[in-house]
Coordinates of C-alpha atoms in Angstrom, one line a residue:
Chain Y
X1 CA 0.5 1.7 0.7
X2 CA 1.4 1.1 -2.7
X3 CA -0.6 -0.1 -5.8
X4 CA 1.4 -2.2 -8.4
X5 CA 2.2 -0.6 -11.7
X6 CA 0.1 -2.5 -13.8
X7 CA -2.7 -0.1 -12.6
X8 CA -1.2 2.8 -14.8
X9 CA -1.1 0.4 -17.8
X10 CA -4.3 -1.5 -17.1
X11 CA -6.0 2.0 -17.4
X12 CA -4.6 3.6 -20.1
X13 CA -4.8 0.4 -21.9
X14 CA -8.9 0.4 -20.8
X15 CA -9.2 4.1 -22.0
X16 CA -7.0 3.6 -25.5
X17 CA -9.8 1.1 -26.0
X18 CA -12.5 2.9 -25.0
X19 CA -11.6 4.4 -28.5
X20 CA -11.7 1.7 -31.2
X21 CA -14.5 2.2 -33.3
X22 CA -17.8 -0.2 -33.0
X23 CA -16.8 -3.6 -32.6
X24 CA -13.2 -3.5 -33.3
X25 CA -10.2 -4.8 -31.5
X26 CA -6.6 -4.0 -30.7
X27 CA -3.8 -6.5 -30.5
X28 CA -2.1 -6.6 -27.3
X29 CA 1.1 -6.0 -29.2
X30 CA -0.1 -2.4 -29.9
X31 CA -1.2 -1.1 -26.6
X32 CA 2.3 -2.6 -25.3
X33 CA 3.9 -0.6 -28.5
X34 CA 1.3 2.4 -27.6
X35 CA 3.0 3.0 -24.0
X36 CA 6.1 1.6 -24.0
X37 CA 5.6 -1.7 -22.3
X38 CA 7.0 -5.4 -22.5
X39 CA 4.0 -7.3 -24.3
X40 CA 4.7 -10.2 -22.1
X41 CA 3.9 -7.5 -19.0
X42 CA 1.1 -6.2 -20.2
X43 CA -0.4 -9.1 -21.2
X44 CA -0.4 -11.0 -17.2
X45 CA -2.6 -7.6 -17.0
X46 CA -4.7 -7.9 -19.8
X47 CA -5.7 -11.3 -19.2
X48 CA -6.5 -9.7 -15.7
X49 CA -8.5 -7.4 -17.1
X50 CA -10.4 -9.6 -19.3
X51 CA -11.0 -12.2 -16.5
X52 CA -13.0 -9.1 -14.8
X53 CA -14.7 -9.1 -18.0
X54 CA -13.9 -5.8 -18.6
X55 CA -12.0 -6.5 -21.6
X56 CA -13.1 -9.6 -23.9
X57 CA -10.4 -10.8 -25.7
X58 CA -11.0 -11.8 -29.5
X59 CA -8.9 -15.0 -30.8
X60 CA -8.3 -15.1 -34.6
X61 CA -6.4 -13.1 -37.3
X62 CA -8.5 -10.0 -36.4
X63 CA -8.7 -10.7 -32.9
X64 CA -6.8 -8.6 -29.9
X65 CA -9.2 -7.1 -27.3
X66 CA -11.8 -4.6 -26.8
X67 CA -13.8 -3.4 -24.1
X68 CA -16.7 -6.0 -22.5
X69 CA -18.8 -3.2 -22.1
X70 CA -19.1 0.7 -22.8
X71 CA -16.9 2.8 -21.4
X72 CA -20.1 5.0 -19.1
X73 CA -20.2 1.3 -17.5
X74 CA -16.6 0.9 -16.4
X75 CA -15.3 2.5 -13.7
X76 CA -11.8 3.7 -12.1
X77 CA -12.8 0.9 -9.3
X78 CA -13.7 -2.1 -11.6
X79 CA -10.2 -2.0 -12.9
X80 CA -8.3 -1.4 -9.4
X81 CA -10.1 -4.4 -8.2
X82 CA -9.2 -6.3 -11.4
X83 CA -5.5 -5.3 -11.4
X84 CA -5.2 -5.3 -7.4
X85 CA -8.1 -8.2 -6.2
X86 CA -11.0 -7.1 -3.8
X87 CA -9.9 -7.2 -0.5
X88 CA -9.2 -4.8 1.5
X89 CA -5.9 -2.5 2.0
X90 CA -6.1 -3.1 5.5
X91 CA -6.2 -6.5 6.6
X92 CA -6.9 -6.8 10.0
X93 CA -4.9 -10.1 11.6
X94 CA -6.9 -9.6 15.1
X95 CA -3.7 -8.9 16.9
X96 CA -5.9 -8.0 19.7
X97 CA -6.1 -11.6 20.9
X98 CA -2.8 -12.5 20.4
X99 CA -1.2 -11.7 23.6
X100 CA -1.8 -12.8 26.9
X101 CA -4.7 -10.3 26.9
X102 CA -6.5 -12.5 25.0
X103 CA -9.9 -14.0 26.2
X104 CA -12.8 -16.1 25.1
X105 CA -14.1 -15.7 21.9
X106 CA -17.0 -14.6 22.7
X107 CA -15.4 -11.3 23.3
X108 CA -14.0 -10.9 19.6
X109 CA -17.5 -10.7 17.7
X110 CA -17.5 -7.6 17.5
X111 CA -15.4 -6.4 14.8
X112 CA -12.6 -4.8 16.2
X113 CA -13.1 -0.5 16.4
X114 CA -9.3 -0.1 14.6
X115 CA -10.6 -2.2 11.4
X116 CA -14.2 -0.5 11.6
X117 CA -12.0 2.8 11.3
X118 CA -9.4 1.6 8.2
X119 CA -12.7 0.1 6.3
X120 CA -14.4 3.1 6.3
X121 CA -11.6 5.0 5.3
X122 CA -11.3 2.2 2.0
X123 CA -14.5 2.8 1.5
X124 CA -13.8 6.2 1.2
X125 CA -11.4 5.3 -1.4
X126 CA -13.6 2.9 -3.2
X127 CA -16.1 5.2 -3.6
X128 CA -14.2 8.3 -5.1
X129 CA -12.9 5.6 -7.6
X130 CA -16.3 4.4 -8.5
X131 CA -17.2 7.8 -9.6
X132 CA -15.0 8.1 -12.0
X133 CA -16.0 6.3 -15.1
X134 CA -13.4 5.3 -18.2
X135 CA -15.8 7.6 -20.4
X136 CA -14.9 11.0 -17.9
X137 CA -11.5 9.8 -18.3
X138 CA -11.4 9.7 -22.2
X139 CA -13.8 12.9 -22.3
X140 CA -11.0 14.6 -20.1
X141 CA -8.6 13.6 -22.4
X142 CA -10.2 15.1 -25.2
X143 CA -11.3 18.3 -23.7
X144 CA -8.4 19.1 -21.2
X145 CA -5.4 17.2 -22.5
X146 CA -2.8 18.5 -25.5
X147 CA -4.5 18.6 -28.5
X148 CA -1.0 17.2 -30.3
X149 CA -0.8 14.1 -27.8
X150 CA -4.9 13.5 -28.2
X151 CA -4.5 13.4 -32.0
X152 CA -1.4 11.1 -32.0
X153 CA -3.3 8.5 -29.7
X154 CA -6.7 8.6 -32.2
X155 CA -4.1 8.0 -35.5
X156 CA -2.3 5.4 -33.5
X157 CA -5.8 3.4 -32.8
X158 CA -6.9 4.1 -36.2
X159 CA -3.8 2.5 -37.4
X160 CA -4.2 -0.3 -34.8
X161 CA -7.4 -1.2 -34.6
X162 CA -9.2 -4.5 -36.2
X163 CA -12.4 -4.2 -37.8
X164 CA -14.4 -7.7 -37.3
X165 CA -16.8 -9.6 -39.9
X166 CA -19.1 -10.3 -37.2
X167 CA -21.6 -7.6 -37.0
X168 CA -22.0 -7.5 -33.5
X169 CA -21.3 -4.9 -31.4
X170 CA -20.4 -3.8 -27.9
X171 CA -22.5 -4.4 -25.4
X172 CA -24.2 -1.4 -24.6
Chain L
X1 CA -3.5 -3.0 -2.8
X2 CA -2.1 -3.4 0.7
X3 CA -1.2 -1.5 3.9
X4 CA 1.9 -3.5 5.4
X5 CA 1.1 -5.3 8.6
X6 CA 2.9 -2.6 10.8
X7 CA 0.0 -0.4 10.6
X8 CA -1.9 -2.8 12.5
X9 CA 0.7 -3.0 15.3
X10 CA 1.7 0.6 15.3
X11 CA -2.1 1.4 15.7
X12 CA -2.5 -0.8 18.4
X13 CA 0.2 0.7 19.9
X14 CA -0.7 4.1 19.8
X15 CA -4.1 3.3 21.1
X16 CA -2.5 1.2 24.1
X17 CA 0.0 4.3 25.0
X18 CA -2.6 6.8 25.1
X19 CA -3.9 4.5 28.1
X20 CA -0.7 5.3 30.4
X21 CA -1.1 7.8 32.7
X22 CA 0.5 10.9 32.6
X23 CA 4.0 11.0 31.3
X24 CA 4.4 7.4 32.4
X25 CA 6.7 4.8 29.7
X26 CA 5.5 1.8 28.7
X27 CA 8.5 -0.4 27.1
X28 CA 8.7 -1.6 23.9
X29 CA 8.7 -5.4 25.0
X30 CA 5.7 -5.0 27.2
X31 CA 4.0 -4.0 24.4
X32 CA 5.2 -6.3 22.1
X33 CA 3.8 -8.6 24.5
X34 CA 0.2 -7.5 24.9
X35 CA 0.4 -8.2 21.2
X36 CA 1.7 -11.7 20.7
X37 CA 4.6 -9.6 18.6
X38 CA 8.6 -10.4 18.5
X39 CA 10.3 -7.6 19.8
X40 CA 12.4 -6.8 17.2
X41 CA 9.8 -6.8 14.7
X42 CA 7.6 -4.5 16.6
X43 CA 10.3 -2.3 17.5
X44 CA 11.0 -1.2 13.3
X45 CA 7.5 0.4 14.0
X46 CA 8.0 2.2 16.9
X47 CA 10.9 3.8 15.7
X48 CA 8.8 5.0 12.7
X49 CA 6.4 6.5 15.1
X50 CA 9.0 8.0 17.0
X51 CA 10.9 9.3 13.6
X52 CA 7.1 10.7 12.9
X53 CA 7.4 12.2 16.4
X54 CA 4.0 10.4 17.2
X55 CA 5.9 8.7 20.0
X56 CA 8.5 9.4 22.4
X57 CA 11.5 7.5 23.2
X58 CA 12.2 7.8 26.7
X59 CA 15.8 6.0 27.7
X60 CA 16.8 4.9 31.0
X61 CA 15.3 2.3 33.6
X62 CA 12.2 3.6 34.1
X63 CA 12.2 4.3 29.7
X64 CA 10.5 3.2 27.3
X65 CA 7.6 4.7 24.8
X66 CA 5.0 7.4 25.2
X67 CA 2.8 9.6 23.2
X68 CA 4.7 12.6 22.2
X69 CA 1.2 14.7 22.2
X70 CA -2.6 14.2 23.3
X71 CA -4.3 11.3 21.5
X72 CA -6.9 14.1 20.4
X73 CA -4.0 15.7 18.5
X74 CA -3.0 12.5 16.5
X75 CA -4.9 11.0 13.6
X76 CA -4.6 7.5 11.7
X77 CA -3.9 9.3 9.0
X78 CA -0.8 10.5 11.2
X79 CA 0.0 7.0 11.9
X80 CA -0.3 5.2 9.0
X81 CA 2.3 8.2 6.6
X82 CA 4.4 7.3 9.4
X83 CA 4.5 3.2 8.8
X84 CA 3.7 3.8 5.0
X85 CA 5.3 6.5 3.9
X86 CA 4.2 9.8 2.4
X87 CA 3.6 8.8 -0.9
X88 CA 0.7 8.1 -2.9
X89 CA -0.6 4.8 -3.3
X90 CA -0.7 5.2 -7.2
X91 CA 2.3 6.0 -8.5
X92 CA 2.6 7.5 -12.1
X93 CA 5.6 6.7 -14.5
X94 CA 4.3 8.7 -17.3
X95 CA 3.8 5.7 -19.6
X96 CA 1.7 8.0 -21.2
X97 CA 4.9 9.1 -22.6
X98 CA 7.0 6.3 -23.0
X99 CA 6.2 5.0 -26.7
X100 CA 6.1 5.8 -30.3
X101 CA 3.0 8.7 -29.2
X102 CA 5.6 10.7 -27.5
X103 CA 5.9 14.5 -28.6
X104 CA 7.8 16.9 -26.8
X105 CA 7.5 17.7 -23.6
X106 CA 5.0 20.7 -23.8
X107 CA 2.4 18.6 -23.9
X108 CA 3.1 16.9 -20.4
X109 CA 3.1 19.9 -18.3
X110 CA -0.4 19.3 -17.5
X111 CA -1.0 16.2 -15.0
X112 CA -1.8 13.3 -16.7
X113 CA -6.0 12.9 -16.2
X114 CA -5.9 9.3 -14.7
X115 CA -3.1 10.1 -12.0
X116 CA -5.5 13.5 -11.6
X117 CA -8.7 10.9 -10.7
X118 CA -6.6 8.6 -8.9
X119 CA -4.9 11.2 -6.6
X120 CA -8.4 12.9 -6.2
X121 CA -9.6 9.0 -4.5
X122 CA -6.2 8.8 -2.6
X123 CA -7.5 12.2 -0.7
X124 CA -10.9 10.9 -0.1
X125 CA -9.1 8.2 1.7
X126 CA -6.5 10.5 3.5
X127 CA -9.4 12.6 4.4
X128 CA -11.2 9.6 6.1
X129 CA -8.3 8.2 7.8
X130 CA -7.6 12.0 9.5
X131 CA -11.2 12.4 10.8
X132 CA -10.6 9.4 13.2
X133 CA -8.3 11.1 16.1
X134 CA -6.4 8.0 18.3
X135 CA -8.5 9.5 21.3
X136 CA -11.8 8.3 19.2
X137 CA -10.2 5.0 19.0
X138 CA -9.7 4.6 22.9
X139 CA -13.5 6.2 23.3
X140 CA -14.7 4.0 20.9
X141 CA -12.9 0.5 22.6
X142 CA -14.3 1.6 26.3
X143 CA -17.8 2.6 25.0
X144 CA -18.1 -0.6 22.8
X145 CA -15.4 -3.0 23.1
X146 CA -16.0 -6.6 25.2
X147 CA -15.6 -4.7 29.0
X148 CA -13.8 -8.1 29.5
X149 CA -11.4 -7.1 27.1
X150 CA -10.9 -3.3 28.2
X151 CA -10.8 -4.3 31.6
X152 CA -7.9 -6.8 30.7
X153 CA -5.9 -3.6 28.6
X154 CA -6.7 -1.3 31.5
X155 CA -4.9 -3.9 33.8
X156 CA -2.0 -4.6 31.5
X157 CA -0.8 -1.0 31.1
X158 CA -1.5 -0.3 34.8
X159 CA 1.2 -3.1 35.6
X160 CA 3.6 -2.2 32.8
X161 CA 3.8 1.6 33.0
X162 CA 6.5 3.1 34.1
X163 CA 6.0 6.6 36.3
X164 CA 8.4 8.9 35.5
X165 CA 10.7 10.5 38.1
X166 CA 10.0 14.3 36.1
X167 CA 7.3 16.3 37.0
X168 CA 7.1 16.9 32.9
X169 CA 3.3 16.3 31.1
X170 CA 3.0 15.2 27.7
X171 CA 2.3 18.5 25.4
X172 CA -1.6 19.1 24.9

């Protein structure tokens, strides 16, 4: 089981955001800059991201993106799902009645007990992500991680970030 | 996110072999069969269970695979390491260190908080995926499977398993 690498970036990306001030946004160019990435990969991500609406992306000589909505209402699972799609890890392809075994259809209603078992575990997973929100994730950053590296990422977003005319401001 | 399709078959599998009685074999094609599954594709799986020592690999005429301990001693989390691998499904490259923010490397002796949150889901699902033994499986398939169905297994593995000429058990 693997998850594709543009989960790493999709969340750092979501949690460098999560600290713009107000309204402002970040150019795509930036977060690539920020962690080393090929703008053209991060962006098939980004756009991901925003197509979740996690992310609204801001067109115009200010524009770039900022979160859709605070950071308390975004969680470790809304962008897995974004990043990775919504189904399943498991995908059952009802082996069970591929053989000569196989019998009516009648008998295959029932969900079959090895899928029951490999859902639950996902849900499992699902739900430890969904407790994690991106505000824990930036709070942790600020409270447990190097006070040199937390710095360095605030000046780099202050430096970054985009201030917009419009007085409107993240949904809350 | 996705499990490769082997899990399904070596599950199946597992589940089937811990239907043979005693130390009886069942072969890799019969089971390969029961499945609607080529051979050679099937058998990349059971040689991962049997590297994983979940299986046996009996040789000889009256060969082929069994379990290499009780069904209440193996887990799906057991099974799917084997198929999958040991690794975690997230996988951090440290991009938080890849760009201009980089300082030394003092400040990345402490685990970087997302891969901290994401590892913490990735044992909630390892977690789930041990608490269901193979034996629960089998239980679970007699008690609510089709009894069509079951009866149909029960006969295929009574007419494909091979006894054994050794009075030697499986290991509880």
């Amino acid at each position: 089981m693997r998850l594709g690498e543009g989960v790493e970036a999709a969340i750092h990306c979501a949690a460098t955001l999560a600290s713009v001030d107000g309204n402002s946004t970040m150019p795509g160019a930036a977060l690539a800059e920020a962690f080393g990435l090929s703008p053209s990969y991060l962006l098939k991500h980004l756009n991901m991201l925003t197509a979740a609406r996690i992310l609204e992306s801001v067109p115009g000589p200010a524009g770039g993106y900022r979160l859709a909505r605070a950071a308390e209402r975004i969680t470790l699972l809304d962008i897995v799902l974004a990043i990775e799609g919504r189904e399943p890890a498991f995908r059952c392809s009802e082996i069970r009645r591929n053989g000569p075994l196989r019998i009516d259809a009648s008998a295959y209603v029932k969900r079959c007990g090895i899928n029951a078992a490999m859902l639950k575990a996902e849900r499992a997973y699902r739900a430890a992500l969904a407790e994690t929100r991106l505000s824990d994730i930036v709070a942790n950053y600020a409270e447990e991680g190097d006070p040199r590296s937390f710095a360095a990422s605030c000046a780099f977003v202050a430096r970054h970030q985009r201030r917009q005319k419009s007085s409107s401001t993240k949904q809350a």
